[in-house]
């Protein structure tokens, strides 16, 4: 583990006798894993499969670009947490105008509910594909599964990471298998990746690209990442902040790198097995059916298992993010289990009501709804993050300046404009 800390800190030596420092830095490793699973939730699956099945490999570049943007903001929020020792929610309350802080809190809670909705629907779809369980029963079973995991972890961060790591490993291994079964033409993959223009010129392709961006960067992940790092680094001396930032940065690079490869694998599998079938794949059910026909029954089963694991891991981190939000905005300080019960109950009732209203038809539309809500909530987390990151009275010597400040402001403005365009287009 000492060698791991040496490598992940960017090669900076740590004194052999400084065991306490090594232990403190070791605790920082794993925060990136908690947020990585948010990048492979059922909302991402829906957009990646739509892009791959309709435009082949031509939107892969958008997957990588969206991941790069998300990575930049996750590193920025980790820098904020380690420079101040506080999470994004607490800093927003302390340093920004009260109306903005209240709006950020409400938007954050809406994002967590939207995420819970997506994970419950995704899990219910997976259980229906695997066992034929009705969607409404699947929603209840998925919510109960999340609560059982939280009871097992019992506020133990290591156990949370172990469960999430196991679920992420299931998804990763599943897509290694699916890539092997799909056997894509890697020359075509490379050529499609560097030629996204043809897909982006198509209005449908452009909308899918915006959906990929909107599904990648999630506001609750920013709160979770900052809260996790602030808690883990509370005993580190101020003199170690720079090396701690390097550890957190490299941990984030590694974890989100895995999530990005999984997203890319989802699109590649969709392009290799669904593109050119003559069918317009508009739902996870259709994707599962066509994968079963083109790649075999085993591949279809693996697809459904991976979908359930991805949704379950993401909903666990949503609960943890809710606790950070509650504590930071001082709204009650509920336990993980109480928040899990209340959030899943609200999201579950909403999901069952919407499924009942539609007769259980086209549940993927609820995934689209969740992404729209997340797009609306995202600016209320990004704007406070950038406002705080550029303030020297908050960040001291670690405040963003020069080109980095311009890039952060420009990226935030670009994401807000793209989200606004997506929302307007959805409403039309």
Coordinates of C-alpha atoms in Angstrom, one line a residue:
X1 CA 0.0 0.0 0.0
X2 CA 2.9 2.3 0.6
X3 CA 4.0 1.8 -3.0
X4 CA 0.4 2.5 -4.1
X5 CA 0.4 5.8 -2.2
X6 CA 3.8 6.7 -3.7
X7 CA 2.5 6.0 -7.2
X8 CA -0.8 7.7 -6.8
X9 CA 0.7 10.8 -5.2
X10 CA 2.5 11.5 -8.5
X11 CA 5.8 10.0 -7.4
X12 CA 6.4 12.3 -4.4
X13 CA 8.4 10.5 -1.7
X14 CA 6.9 10.1 1.7
X15 CA 9.2 9.7 4.7
X16 CA 9.4 6.1 5.7
X17 CA 8.7 6.8 9.4
X18 CA 5.7 8.9 8.8
X19 CA 3.1 6.1 9.2
X20 CA 0.3 8.5 10.3
X21 CA 0.7 10.5 7.1
X22 CA 0.7 7.4 4.9
X23 CA -2.5 6.2 6.7
X24 CA -4.2 9.5 6.2
X25 CA -3.3 9.6 2.5
X26 CA -4.4 5.9 2.2
X27 CA -7.9 6.9 3.4
X28 CA -8.3 9.3 0.4
X29 CA -8.0 6.4 -2.0
X30 CA -11.5 5.1 -2.8
X31 CA -13.5 8.4 -2.9
X32 CA -13.2 8.3 -6.7
X33 CA -14.8 4.8 -6.8
X34 CA -17.9 6.2 -5.0
X35 CA -18.5 8.7 -7.7
X36 CA -17.4 6.6 -10.6
X37 CA -20.5 4.4 -10.4
X38 CA -22.7 7.4 -11.0
X39 CA -21.3 7.5 -14.6
X40 CA -22.7 4.1 -15.5
X41 CA -26.2 4.4 -14.3
X42 CA -29.3 3.3 -16.4
X43 CA -29.6 6.9 -17.8
X44 CA -26.1 6.5 -19.3
X45 CA -27.0 3.1 -20.7
X46 CA -30.1 4.5 -22.4
X47 CA -28.1 7.3 -24.2
X48 CA -25.1 5.1 -25.0
X49 CA -27.3 2.4 -26.5
X50 CA -29.3 4.9 -28.5
X51 CA -26.1 6.4 -29.9
X52 CA -24.5 3.1 -30.7
X53 CA -27.5 1.4 -32.3
X54 CA -28.3 4.4 -34.5
X55 CA -25.0 6.0 -35.3
X56 CA -22.5 3.1 -34.8
X57 CA -19.2 4.3 -33.4
X58 CA -19.5 7.9 -34.5
X59 CA -20.6 9.2 -31.1
X60 CA -17.8 7.6 -29.1
X61 CA -15.9 10.8 -29.2
X62 CA -18.8 12.5 -27.4
X63 CA -18.6 9.8 -24.6
X64 CA -14.9 10.7 -24.2
X65 CA -15.5 14.4 -24.3
X66 CA -18.3 14.2 -21.7
X67 CA -16.1 12.1 -19.5
X68 CA -13.3 14.7 -19.8
X69 CA -15.6 17.5 -18.7
X70 CA -16.9 15.5 -15.8
X71 CA -13.4 14.5 -14.8
X72 CA -12.4 18.2 -14.7
X73 CA -15.2 19.2 -12.4
X74 CA -14.7 16.2 -10.1
X75 CA -11.1 17.1 -9.7
X76 CA -12.1 20.7 -9.0
X77 CA -14.5 19.7 -6.3
X78 CA -11.9 17.4 -4.7
X79 CA -9.5 20.4 -4.7
X80 CA -12.2 22.5 -3.0
X81 CA -12.7 19.9 -0.3
X82 CA -9.0 19.4 0.4
X83 CA -8.2 23.1 0.4
X84 CA -10.9 24.0 2.8
X85 CA -11.7 20.8 4.8
X86 CA -15.4 21.2 4.0
X87 CA -17.8 19.9 1.5
X88 CA -19.5 21.8 -1.3
X89 CA -22.9 22.0 0.4
X90 CA -21.5 23.4 3.7
X91 CA -19.3 25.9 1.8
X92 CA -22.3 27.0 -0.3
X93 CA -24.3 27.8 2.8
X94 CA -21.4 29.6 4.5
X95 CA -20.1 31.8 1.7
X96 CA -22.8 32.3 -0.9
X97 CA -26.1 34.3 -0.8
X98 CA -28.9 32.6 1.0
X99 CA -31.3 32.5 -2.0
X100 CA -28.6 30.7 -4.1
X101 CA -27.8 28.3 -1.3
X102 CA -31.5 27.4 -0.9
X103 CA -31.9 26.9 -4.6
X104 CA -28.8 24.7 -4.7
X105 CA -30.2 22.6 -1.8
X106 CA -33.6 22.2 -3.5
X107 CA -32.0 21.4 -6.8
X108 CA -29.7 18.8 -5.1
X109 CA -32.6 17.1 -3.5
X110 CA -34.4 17.0 -6.8
X111 CA -31.3 15.5 -8.5
X112 CA -31.1 12.7 -5.8
X113 CA -34.8 11.9 -6.2
X114 CA -34.4 11.8 -10.0
X115 CA -31.4 9.5 -9.7
X116 CA -33.3 7.3 -7.3
X117 CA -36.1 7.2 -9.9
X118 CA -33.7 6.2 -12.7
X119 CA -32.1 3.4 -10.6
X120 CA -35.4 2.0 -9.4
X121 CA -36.7 1.9 -13.0
X122 CA -33.5 0.5 -14.3
X123 CA -33.4 -2.2 -11.6
X124 CA -37.0 -3.1 -12.3
X125 CA -36.4 -3.4 -16.0
X126 CA -33.4 -5.7 -15.3
X127 CA -35.5 -7.9 -13.0
X128 CA -38.2 -8.2 -15.6
X129 CA -35.7 -9.1 -18.2
X130 CA -34.1 -11.8 -15.9
X131 CA -37.1 -13.2 -14.2
X132 CA -40.3 -11.8 -15.8
X133 CA -41.1 -9.9 -12.6
X134 CA -43.7 -7.1 -13.1
X135 CA -42.2 -3.6 -13.1
X136 CA -44.0 -2.4 -10.0
X137 CA -42.8 -5.4 -8.0
X138 CA -39.3 -4.9 -9.5
X139 CA -39.3 -1.3 -8.2
X140 CA -40.1 -2.4 -4.7
X141 CA -37.5 -5.2 -4.8
X142 CA -34.8 -2.9 -6.1
X143 CA -35.5 -0.4 -3.4
X144 CA -35.4 -3.2 -0.7
X145 CA -32.1 -4.4 -2.1
X146 CA -30.6 -0.9 -1.7
X147 CA -31.8 -0.7 1.9
X148 CA -30.4 -4.2 2.7
X149 CA -27.0 -3.2 1.4
X150 CA -27.1 -0.1 3.6
X151 CA -28.0 -2.2 6.6
X152 CA -25.1 -4.5 5.9
X153 CA -22.7 -1.5 5.6
X154 CA -24.0 0.2 8.8
X155 CA -22.2 3.5 8.1
X156 CA -18.9 1.7 7.4
X157 CA -17.2 3.5 4.5
X158 CA -15.0 0.5 3.8
X159 CA -18.0 -1.8 3.5
X160 CA -19.7 0.7 1.1
X161 CA -16.6 0.7 -1.0
X162 CA -16.4 -3.1 -1.0
X163 CA -20.0 -3.5 -2.1
X164 CA -19.7 -0.8 -4.8
X165 CA -16.4 -2.2 -5.9
X166 CA -18.0 -5.6 -6.3
X167 CA -20.9 -4.3 -8.3
X168 CA -18.6 -2.2 -10.5
X169 CA -16.5 -5.3 -11.1
X170 CA -19.6 -7.2 -12.1
X171 CA -20.4 -4.5 -14.7
X172 CA -16.8 -4.4 -15.9
X173 CA -16.5 -8.2 -16.4
X174 CA -19.9 -8.3 -18.0
X175 CA -18.9 -5.9 -20.7
X176 CA -15.6 -7.6 -21.3
X177 CA -17.7 -10.7 -22.0
X178 CA -20.1 -8.7 -24.2
X179 CA -17.3 -7.1 -26.1
X180 CA -15.8 -10.6 -26.7
X181 CA -19.2 -11.8 -28.0
X182 CA -19.8 -8.8 -30.1
X183 CA -16.3 -9.0 -31.7
X184 CA -16.3 -5.4 -33.1
X185 CA -14.2 -4.4 -36.0
X186 CA -11.6 -2.3 -34.0
X187 CA -10.5 -0.5 -37.2
X188 CA -14.1 0.7 -37.7
X189 CA -14.2 1.6 -34.0
X190 CA -11.1 3.9 -34.3
X191 CA -12.4 5.4 -37.6
X192 CA -15.8 6.1 -36.2
X193 CA -14.4 7.6 -33.0
X194 CA -12.4 10.3 -34.9
X195 CA -15.3 11.1 -37.3
X196 CA -18.2 12.3 -35.1
X197 CA -19.3 15.1 -37.5
X198 CA -21.6 12.9 -39.6
X199 CA -23.6 11.9 -36.5
X200 CA -23.6 15.4 -35.0
X201 CA -25.0 16.9 -38.2
X202 CA -28.0 14.8 -37.8
X203 CA -30.5 16.5 -35.5
X204 CA -31.2 13.1 -33.8
X205 CA -27.5 12.5 -33.3
X206 CA -27.0 15.9 -31.9
X207 CA -29.8 15.4 -29.4
X208 CA -28.3 12.0 -28.3
X209 CA -24.9 13.7 -27.9
X210 CA -26.5 16.3 -25.6
X211 CA -28.2 13.5 -23.7
X212 CA -24.8 11.8 -23.2
X213 CA -23.3 14.9 -21.8
X214 CA -26.3 15.5 -19.6
X215 CA -26.3 11.9 -18.3
X216 CA -22.5 12.0 -17.5
X217 CA -22.0 14.9 -15.1
X218 CA -24.4 14.6 -12.2
X219 CA -24.8 17.2 -9.4
X220 CA -25.1 14.7 -6.5
X221 CA -21.7 13.3 -7.5
X222 CA -20.1 16.7 -6.8
X223 CA -21.6 16.8 -3.3
X224 CA -20.7 13.2 -2.6
X225 CA -17.1 13.5 -3.7
X226 CA -16.5 16.7 -1.7
X227 CA -18.1 15.2 1.4
X228 CA -16.2 12.0 1.2
X229 CA -12.8 13.7 0.8
X230 CA -13.5 16.4 3.5
X231 CA -14.3 13.6 6.0
X232 CA -11.4 11.5 5.1
X233 CA -8.8 14.3 5.1
X234 CA -9.9 16.0 8.3
X235 CA -6.9 14.7 10.3
X236 CA -4.3 15.6 7.7
X237 CA -2.0 18.5 8.5
X238 CA -2.3 21.6 6.2
X239 CA 1.3 21.0 5.0
X240 CA 0.1 17.8 3.2
X241 CA -2.7 19.4 1.1
X242 CA -0.7 19.5 -2.2
X243 CA 0.2 15.8 -2.0
X244 CA -3.3 15.0 -0.8
X245 CA -4.7 16.8 -3.9
X246 CA -2.4 14.7 -6.1
X247 CA -3.6 11.5 -4.5
X248 CA -7.3 12.5 -4.9
X249 CA -6.7 13.6 -8.5
X250 CA -5.0 10.3 -9.5
X251 CA -7.6 8.3 -7.6
X252 CA -10.3 10.2 -9.6
X253 CA -8.5 9.7 -12.9
X254 CA -8.2 5.9 -12.3
X255 CA -11.8 5.5 -11.1
X256 CA -13.5 7.6 -13.7
X257 CA -11.3 6.1 -16.3
X258 CA -12.8 2.7 -15.6
X259 CA -16.3 4.2 -15.8
X260 CA -15.5 5.9 -19.1
X261 CA -14.3 2.6 -20.6
X262 CA -17.5 0.9 -19.4
X263 CA -19.6 3.7 -21.1
X264 CA -17.5 3.3 -24.3
X265 CA -18.0 -0.5 -24.1
X266 CA -21.8 -0.1 -23.8
X267 CA -21.8 2.0 -27.0
X268 CA -19.4 -0.3 -28.8
X269 CA -21.5 -3.4 -28.0
X270 CA -24.6 -1.5 -29.1
X271 CA -23.0 -0.5 -32.3
X272 CA -21.6 -3.9 -33.1
X273 CA -24.7 -5.9 -32.2
X274 CA -27.6 -3.5 -32.8
X275 CA -26.5 -1.1 -35.6
X276 CA -27.5 -2.2 -39.1
X277 CA -30.3 -4.5 -37.9
X278 CA -32.9 -2.2 -39.5
X279 CA -34.6 -1.7 -36.1
X280 CA -34.8 1.6 -34.2
X281 CA -33.7 0.6 -30.7
X282 CA -35.7 2.9 -28.5
X283 CA -35.6 1.0 -25.2
X284 CA -33.5 -1.3 -23.0
X285 CA -36.1 -4.1 -23.6
X286 CA -35.5 -3.9 -27.3
X287 CA -31.7 -3.7 -26.9
X288 CA -31.9 -6.8 -24.7
X289 CA -34.1 -8.7 -27.2
X290 CA -31.8 -7.9 -30.2
X291 CA -28.6 -8.7 -28.2
X292 CA -30.2 -12.1 -27.4
X293 CA -30.8 -12.7 -31.1
X294 CA -27.5 -11.4 -32.4
X295 CA -25.1 -12.5 -29.6
X296 CA -27.0 -15.3 -27.9
X297 CA -29.1 -16.0 -24.8
X298 CA -26.0 -15.9 -22.5
X299 CA -25.1 -12.4 -23.7
X300 CA -28.7 -11.2 -23.0
X301 CA -28.6 -12.6 -19.5
X302 CA -25.2 -10.9 -18.8
X303 CA -26.6 -7.6 -20.2
X304 CA -29.5 -7.7 -17.7
X305 CA -27.3 -8.7 -14.8
X306 CA -24.9 -5.8 -15.6
X307 CA -27.9 -3.4 -15.8
X308 CA -29.1 -4.4 -12.4
X309 CA -25.6 -4.2 -10.8
X310 CA -25.1 -0.7 -12.4
X311 CA -28.4 0.6 -11.1
X312 CA -27.9 -0.8 -7.6
X313 CA -24.4 0.6 -7.2
X314 CA -25.5 4.0 -8.4
X315 CA -28.5 4.2 -6.1
X316 CA -26.3 3.4 -3.1
X317 CA -24.1 6.3 -3.8
X318 CA -27.2 8.5 -4.3
X319 CA -28.2 7.7 -0.7
X320 CA -24.7 8.6 0.5
X321 CA -24.8 11.9 -1.5
X322 CA -28.1 12.7 0.2
X323 CA -26.5 12.5 3.6
X324 CA -23.8 14.9 2.6
X325 CA -26.4 17.3 1.2
X326 CA -28.5 17.0 4.4
X327 CA -25.6 17.6 6.7
X328 CA -24.1 20.4 4.6
X329 CA -27.3 22.4 4.2
X330 CA -28.3 21.5 7.9
X331 CA -31.6 20.0 7.0
X332 CA -31.8 17.3 9.7
X333 CA -28.8 15.1 9.5
X334 CA -30.7 11.9 8.8
X335 CA -28.9 8.6 8.9
X336 CA -28.1 6.8 5.7
X337 CA -30.8 4.2 6.4
X338 CA -33.5 6.8 7.1
X339 CA -32.6 8.8 4.0
X340 CA -32.6 5.6 2.0
X341 CA -36.0 4.6 3.2
X342 CA -37.6 8.1 2.7
X343 CA -35.9 8.7 -0.7
X344 CA -36.7 5.2 -2.1
X345 CA -40.3 5.5 -0.8
X346 CA -40.9 8.9 -2.5
X347 CA -39.2 7.8 -5.7
X348 CA -40.9 4.4 -5.6
X349 CA -44.3 5.8 -5.2
X350 CA -43.6 8.3 -8.0
X351 CA -42.3 5.4 -10.3
X352 CA -45.3 3.2 -9.5
X353 CA -47.7 6.0 -10.1
X354 CA -46.2 6.8 -13.5
X355 CA -46.0 3.2 -14.5
X356 CA -49.6 2.7 -13.4
X357 CA -50.7 5.8 -15.4
X358 CA -48.9 4.5 -18.5
X359 CA -50.0 0.9 -18.1
X360 CA -46.4 -0.1 -17.6
X361 CA -45.6 0.8 -21.2
X362 CA -42.3 2.5 -22.2
X363 CA -40.6 2.7 -18.8
X364 CA -37.6 4.2 -20.6
X365 CA -39.4 7.5 -20.8
X366 CA -39.0 7.7 -17.0
X367 CA -35.3 7.4 -17.5
X368 CA -35.5 10.3 -20.0
X369 CA -37.5 12.3 -17.4
X370 CA -34.8 11.7 -14.8
X371 CA -32.1 13.0 -17.1
X372 CA -34.1 16.1 -17.8
X373 CA -34.4 16.8 -14.0
X374 CA -30.7 16.2 -13.6
X375 CA -30.0 18.7 -16.4
X376 CA -32.1 21.3 -14.7
X377 CA -30.4 20.7 -11.3
X378 CA -26.8 20.6 -12.7
X379 CA -26.2 24.4 -13.0
X380 CA -27.2 24.9 -9.3
X381 CA -24.2 22.7 -8.3
X382 CA -21.7 23.9 -11.0
X383 CA -22.2 27.6 -10.5
X384 CA -21.6 27.5 -6.7
X385 CA -18.6 25.2 -7.2
X386 CA -16.9 27.6 -9.6
X387 CA -17.8 30.7 -7.6
X388 CA -16.1 29.1 -4.5
X389 CA -13.1 27.8 -6.4
X390 CA -12.1 31.2 -7.7
X391 CA -12.4 33.0 -4.4
X392 CA -9.1 33.5 -2.6
X393 CA -10.7 34.1 0.8
X394 CA -12.1 30.5 0.5
X395 CA -9.4 28.6 -1.3
X396 CA -6.4 30.7 -0.1
X397 CA -3.3 29.7 -2.3
X398 CA -5.3 27.1 -4.1
X399 CA -7.8 29.4 -5.8
X400 CA -8.2 29.0 -9.5
X401 CA -6.5 31.8 -11.5
X402 CA -5.6 32.6 -15.1
X403 CA -6.3 29.9 -17.7
X404 CA -7.7 27.4 -15.2
X405 CA -10.2 30.0 -14.0
X406 CA -11.2 30.8 -17.6
X407 CA -11.6 27.1 -18.5
X408 CA -13.8 26.4 -15.4
X409 CA -16.0 29.4 -16.2
X410 CA -16.2 28.6 -19.9
X411 CA -16.9 24.9 -19.3
X412 CA -19.7 25.8 -16.9
X413 CA -21.3 28.3 -19.3
X414 CA -21.0 25.8 -22.2
X415 CA -22.7 23.0 -20.1
X416 CA -25.5 25.4 -19.0
X417 CA -26.1 26.4 -22.7
X418 CA -26.2 22.8 -23.9
X419 CA -28.5 21.8 -21.1
X420 CA -30.8 24.7 -21.9
X421 CA -30.9 23.7 -25.5
X422 CA -31.7 20.1 -24.6
X423 CA -34.5 21.1 -22.3
X424 CA -36.0 23.5 -24.8
X425 CA -35.8 20.8 -27.5
X426 CA -37.4 18.2 -25.2
X427 CA -40.3 20.6 -24.5
X428 CA -41.0 21.3 -28.2

